[in-house]
PDB file of C-alpha atoms in Angstrom:
ATOM      1  CA  MET Y   1     -10.340  19.184   0.994  1.00 46.00           C
ATOM      2  CA  SER Y   2     -11.562  15.941   0.028  1.00 43.00           C
ATOM      3  CA  SER Y   3     -13.896  15.690  -2.637  1.00 49.00           C
ATOM      4  CA  PRO Y   4     -17.578  14.927  -1.813  1.00 48.00           C
ATOM      5  CA  ASP Y   5     -17.251  11.821  -3.981  1.00 57.00           C
ATOM      6  CA  ASN Y   6     -14.491  10.644  -2.212  1.00 65.00           C
ATOM      7  CA  LYS Y   7     -15.350   7.180  -0.944  1.00 80.00           C
ATOM      8  CA  CYS Y   8     -11.842   6.711   1.125  1.00 89.00           C
ATOM      9  CA  GLY Y   9     -13.862   8.124   4.098  1.00 89.00           C
ATOM     10  CA  SER Y  10     -11.202   8.886   6.786  1.00 93.00           C
ATOM     11  CA  CYS Y  11      -8.489   6.654   5.347  1.00 96.00           C
ATOM     12  CA  THR Y  12      -5.655   8.933   4.564  1.00 96.00           C
ATOM     13  CA  GLN Y  13      -3.239   5.489   4.969  1.00 96.00           C
ATOM     14  CA  CYS Y  14      -1.929   6.245   1.295  1.00 96.00           C
ATOM     15  CA  CYS Y  15      -0.999   9.960   2.348  1.00 96.00           C
ATOM     16  CA  LYS Y  16       1.417   8.631   5.136  1.00 96.00           C
ATOM     17  CA  ILE Y  17       2.792   5.260   3.360  1.00 95.00           C
ATOM     18  CA  MET Y  18       3.347   5.999  -0.812  1.00 93.00           C
ATOM     19  CA  ALA Y  19       5.846   8.140  -1.707  1.00 91.00           C
ATOM     20  CA  VAL Y  20       5.141  11.126  -4.238  1.00 93.00           C
ATOM     21  CA  SER Y  21       7.900  12.043  -5.864  1.00 90.00           C
ATOM     22  CA  GLU Y  22       6.140  15.193  -7.523  1.00 93.00           C
ATOM     23  CA  LEU Y  23       6.225  16.616  -3.818  1.00 94.00           C
ATOM     24  CA  HIS Y  24       9.405  14.796  -3.064  1.00 92.00           C
ATOM     25  CA  LYS Y  25       7.630  13.022  -0.417  1.00 93.00           C
ATOM     26  CA  PRO Y  26       9.211   9.893   0.734  1.00 90.00           C
ATOM     27  CA  LYS Y  27       7.411   6.717   1.618  1.00 90.00           C
ATOM     28  CA  SER Y  28       6.572   5.872   5.430  1.00 92.00           C
ATOM     29  CA  THR Y  29       6.551   9.928   5.856  1.00 94.00           C
ATOM     30  CA  LEU Y  30       2.753  11.721   5.942  1.00 96.00           C
ATOM     31  CA  CYS Y  31       2.398  14.175   3.446  1.00 97.00           C
ATOM     32  CA  GLU Y  32       2.498  17.926   4.658  1.00 97.00           C
ATOM     33  CA  HIS Y  33      -0.735  18.504   2.712  1.00 97.00           C
ATOM     34  CA  CYS Y  34      -2.814  15.530   4.547  1.00 96.00           C
ATOM     35  CA  ASN Y  35      -5.366  16.205   7.131  1.00 95.00           C
ATOM     36  CA  VAL Y  36      -5.426  13.269   8.658  1.00 94.00           C
ATOM     37  CA  GLY Y  37      -8.538  11.644   8.750  1.00 91.00           C
ATOM     38  CA  ILE Y  38     -10.208  14.175   6.695  1.00 92.00           C
ATOM     39  CA  GLY Y  39      -8.270  14.105   3.645  1.00 91.00           C
ATOM     40  CA  CYS Y  40      -5.799  16.318   1.561  1.00 93.00           C
ATOM     41  CA  ARG Y  41      -5.800  19.967   1.747  1.00 94.00           C
ATOM     42  CA  ILE Y  42      -4.920  20.325  -1.958  1.00 94.00           C
ATOM     43  CA  TYR Y  43      -7.144  17.935  -3.303  1.00 91.00           C
ATOM     44  CA  GLN Y  44      -8.182  19.721  -6.207  1.00 91.00           C
ATOM     45  CA  ASP Y  45      -4.522  20.525  -7.126  1.00 94.00           C
ATOM     46  CA  ARG Y  46      -3.077  17.418  -5.758  1.00 93.00           C
ATOM     47  CA  PRO Y  47      -0.014  15.995  -7.981  1.00 95.00           C
ATOM     48  CA  THR Y  48      -0.790  13.205 -11.140  1.00 94.00           C
ATOM     49  CA  ALA Y  49       0.430  10.444  -8.694  1.00 92.00           C
ATOM     50  CA  CYS Y  50      -1.964  11.149  -6.369  1.00 94.00           C
ATOM     51  CA  GLN Y  51      -5.045  11.622  -8.625  1.00 93.00           C
ATOM     52  CA  SER Y  52      -4.489   8.165 -10.094  1.00 93.00           C
ATOM     53  CA  PHE Y  53      -3.934   6.195  -7.037  1.00 94.00           C
ATOM     54  CA  ARG Y  54      -6.703   3.899  -5.892  1.00 94.00           C
ATOM     55  CA  CYS Y  55      -5.677   1.388  -3.853  1.00 96.00           C
ATOM     56  CA  LEU Y  56      -6.781  -2.555  -3.954  1.00 96.00           C
ATOM     57  CA  TRP Y  57      -9.402  -1.580  -0.940  1.00 96.00           C
ATOM     58  CA  LEU Y  58     -10.907   1.825  -2.605  1.00 95.00           C
ATOM     59  CA  GLN Y  59     -10.944  -0.165  -5.989  1.00 94.00           C
ATOM     60  CA  THR Y  60     -13.511  -3.055  -4.803  1.00 94.00           C
ATOM     61  CA  GLN Y  61     -15.844  -0.332  -3.537  1.00 92.00           C
ATOM     62  CA  ASP Y  62     -17.363  -0.006  -7.065  1.00 88.00           C
ATOM     63  CA  HIS Y  63     -17.616  -4.072  -7.012  1.00 90.00           C
ATOM     64  CA  PHE Y  64     -19.782  -6.885  -5.616  1.00 91.00           C
ATOM     65  CA  PRO Y  65     -18.788  -7.827  -3.127  1.00 92.00           C
ATOM     66  CA  PRO Y  66     -16.390  -4.718  -2.041  1.00 93.00           C
ATOM     67  CA  LEU Y  67     -13.488  -6.122   0.295  1.00 94.00           C
ATOM     68  CA  PRO Y  68     -15.025  -5.371   4.208  1.00 95.00           C
ATOM     69  CA  LEU Y  69     -14.182  -1.993   6.411  1.00 95.00           C
ATOM     70  CA  ASN Y  70     -11.203  -3.695   8.437  1.00 96.00           C
ATOM     71  CA  LEU Y  71      -9.114  -4.233   5.474  1.00 97.00           C
ATOM     72  CA  ARG Y  72      -9.824  -0.549   4.801  1.00 97.00           C
ATOM     73  CA  PRO Y  73      -5.931   0.460   4.868  1.00 97.00           C
ATOM     74  CA  ASP Y  74      -6.649   2.703   7.835  1.00 97.00           C
ATOM     75  CA  LYS Y  75      -8.012  -0.244   9.699  1.00 97.00           C
ATOM     76  CA  SER Y  76      -5.341  -2.714   8.402  1.00 98.00           C
ATOM     77  CA  LYS Y  77      -2.717  -0.392   8.512  1.00 97.00           C
ATOM     78  CA  VAL Y  78      -1.497  -1.876   5.196  1.00 98.00           C
ATOM     79  CA  VAL Y  79      -1.833  -0.247   1.803  1.00 98.00           C
ATOM     80  CA  LEU Y  80      -2.013  -2.749  -1.189  1.00 97.00           C
ATOM     81  CA  HIS Y  81      -1.763  -1.636  -4.550  1.00 96.00           C
ATOM     82  CA  ALA Y  82      -0.829  -3.461  -8.223  1.00 94.00           C
ATOM     83  CA  SER Y  83       2.740  -3.298  -9.055  1.00 89.00           C
ATOM     84  CA  ALA Y  84       3.991  -1.330 -12.412  1.00 85.00           C
ATOM     85  CA  ASP Y  85       3.571  -4.075 -14.334  1.00 88.00           C
ATOM     86  CA  GLU Y  86       0.164  -5.503 -12.703  1.00 90.00           C
ATOM     87  CA  LYS Y  87       1.285  -8.947 -12.052  1.00 92.00           C
ATOM     88  CA  SER Y  88       2.048  -8.887  -8.165  1.00 94.00           C
ATOM     89  CA  ILE Y  89       0.541  -6.940  -5.349  1.00 96.00           C
ATOM     90  CA  ILE Y  90       2.512  -4.902  -3.274  1.00 95.00           C
ATOM     91  CA  ALA Y  91       1.218  -4.710   0.582  1.00 97.00           C
ATOM     92  CA  LYS Y  92       3.243  -1.259   1.837  1.00 97.00           C
ATOM     93  CA  VAL Y  93       2.539  -2.062   5.995  1.00 97.00           C
ATOM     94  CA  ASP Y  94       2.651   1.408   8.374  1.00 96.00           C
ATOM     95  CA  PRO Y  95       5.830   0.955  10.006  1.00 95.00           C
ATOM     96  CA  LYS Y  96       4.567   2.067  13.385  1.00 95.00           C
ATOM     97  CA  TYR Y  97       2.836  -1.585  13.023  1.00 97.00           C
ATOM     98  CA  PRO Y  98       5.587  -3.626  11.256  1.00 96.00           C
ATOM     99  CA  ASN Y  99       3.717  -7.131  11.669  1.00 96.00           C
ATOM    100  CA  ALA Y 100      -0.013  -5.917  10.887  1.00 97.00           C
ATOM    101  CA  TRP Y 101       0.337  -7.657   7.441  1.00 97.00           C
ATOM    102  CA  LYS Y 102       0.174 -10.956   9.563  1.00 96.00           C
ATOM    103  CA  GLU Y 103      -2.930  -9.899  11.418  1.00 95.00           C
ATOM    104  CA  LYS Y 104      -5.642 -12.161  10.750  1.00 93.00           C
ATOM    105  CA  GLY Y 105      -7.869 -10.035   8.063  1.00 95.00           C
ATOM    106  CA  ILE Y 106      -4.906  -8.952   5.753  1.00 97.00           C
ATOM    107  CA  GLY Y 107      -2.676 -11.571   6.545  1.00 96.00           C
ATOM    108  CA  LEU Y 108      -5.551 -14.217   5.438  1.00 96.00           C
ATOM    109  CA  MET Y 109      -6.170 -11.988   2.420  1.00 96.00           C
ATOM    110  CA  LEU Y 110      -2.700 -11.674   1.681  1.00 97.00           C
ATOM    111  CA  GLY Y 111      -1.848 -15.506   1.686  1.00 96.00           C
ATOM    112  CA  THR Y 112      -5.058 -15.883  -1.068  1.00 95.00           C
ATOM    113  CA  LEU Y 113      -3.507 -13.274  -3.294  1.00 95.00           C
ATOM    114  CA  ALA Y 114      -0.259 -15.270  -2.481  1.00 96.00           C
ATOM    115  CA  GLU Y 115      -2.009 -18.550  -3.944  1.00 95.00           C
ATOM    116  CA  LYS Y 116      -2.443 -16.269  -7.297  1.00 94.00           C
ATOM    117  CA  CYS Y 117       0.464 -14.064  -7.402  1.00 95.00           C
ATOM    118  CA  PHE Y 118       3.613 -12.509  -6.049  1.00 94.00           C
ATOM    119  CA  VAL Y 119       2.835 -10.380  -3.137  1.00 97.00           C
ATOM    120  CA  LEU Y 120       6.057  -8.155  -1.972  1.00 96.00           C
ATOM    121  CA  VAL Y 121       5.521  -6.695   1.373  1.00 97.00           C
ATOM    122  CA  ASP Y 122       7.200  -3.429   2.546  1.00 96.00           C
ATOM    123  CA  ASN Y 123       6.592  -2.617   6.309  1.00 94.00           C
ATOM    124  CA  GLY Y 124       9.107  -0.109   6.271  1.00 89.00           C
ATOM    125  CA  HIS Y 125      11.834  -2.141   7.741  1.00 89.00           C
ATOM    126  CA  GLN Y 126      12.038  -5.302   6.063  1.00 93.00           C
ATOM    127  CA  TYR Y 127      10.748  -6.735   2.618  1.00 95.00           C
ATOM    128  CA  TRP Y 128       8.924 -10.153   2.284  1.00 96.00           C
ATOM    129  CA  LEU Y 129       7.654 -12.047  -1.004  1.00 96.00           C
ATOM    130  CA  LEU Y 130       4.630 -14.243  -0.360  1.00 96.00           C
ATOM    131  CA  ARG Y 131       4.611 -16.597  -2.925  1.00 92.00           C
ATOM    132  CA  ASN Y 132       2.368 -20.267  -2.627  1.00 89.00           C
ATOM    133  CA  GLY Y 133       2.133 -20.644   1.619  1.00 86.00           C
ATOM    134  CA  GLN Y 134       5.687 -19.412   2.242  1.00 91.00           C
ATOM    135  CA  ALA Y 135       7.235 -15.950   3.067  1.00 93.00           C
ATOM    136  CA  LYS Y 136      10.795 -15.319   2.537  1.00 95.00           C
ATOM    137  CA  GLN Y 137      12.505 -12.030   3.153  1.00 95.00           C
ATOM    138  CA  ALA Y 138      14.114 -10.681   0.741  1.00 95.00           C
ATOM    139  CA  LYS Y 139      16.282  -7.343  -0.776  1.00 93.00           C
ATOM    140  CA  MET Y 140      15.173  -4.823  -2.396  1.00 92.00           C
ATOM    141  CA  SER Y 141      17.403  -2.416  -4.512  1.00 91.00           C
ATOM    142  CA  VAL Y 142      17.619   1.363  -3.917  1.00 88.00           C
ATOM    143  CA  ALA Y 143      14.236   3.592  -4.769  1.00 81.00           C
ATOM    144  CA  ASP Y 144      14.654   5.401  -7.952  1.00 79.00           C
ATOM    145  CA  ALA Y 145      13.624   8.996  -8.639  1.00 74.00           C
ATOM    146  CA  GLU Y 146       9.837   8.006  -9.405  1.00 73.00           C
ATOM    147  CA  GLY Y 147       9.818   5.794  -5.892  1.00 73.00           C
ATOM    148  CA  ASN Y 148      10.309   2.612  -7.543  1.00 78.00           C
ATOM    149  CA  GLU Y 149      12.310  -0.350  -6.126  1.00 84.00           C
ATOM    150  CA  ASN Y 150      13.502  -3.707  -7.957  1.00 85.00           C
ATOM    151  CA  PHE Y 151      13.738  -6.857  -6.495  1.00 88.00           C
ATOM    152  CA  LEU Y 152      17.239  -8.357  -6.435  1.00 91.00           C
ATOM    153  CA  GLY Y 153      17.024 -11.630  -4.281  1.00 90.00           C
ATOM    154  CA  TYR Y 154      16.189 -12.987  -1.307  1.00 92.00           C
ATOM    155  CA  ILE Y 155      18.177 -12.610   2.159  1.00 90.00           C
ATOM    156  CA  ASP Y 156      18.532 -16.191   2.778  1.00 76.00           C
ATOM    157  CA  GLU Y 157      20.154 -16.946  -0.715  1.00 58.00           C
TER     158      GLU Y 157
END
């Protein structure tokens, strides 16, 4: 189960959305160790990737002002995290709610972030690159062994 110092509350969205190579878990599939709304059944022995992952919502909970509850991934249906090079934001959307990233609260936040850096949206069906008020459909590579994908270009070009 989750730890008493768990600040995720009942959110287990990353357990569904994120790929975990150590568990051979592909993205957008619920982890077999997830007790939805409660936490990880192997919390004390969870893989390194899970131990080190902290979504942007969770990271802000230690700062003032923290992101509000309506932007928590289980509420917004979007898990936000930094890219591997920490130069972009990745928005992984629950495929059951492919347009959730366009909804009022999270949509406004993504628009604000896109003024400062690239934001890649992965809704489980399509990829979008947001930058300076524009959303362009993106083409991504097949995921490598670690679940990383690379930008290959825009669909319209």
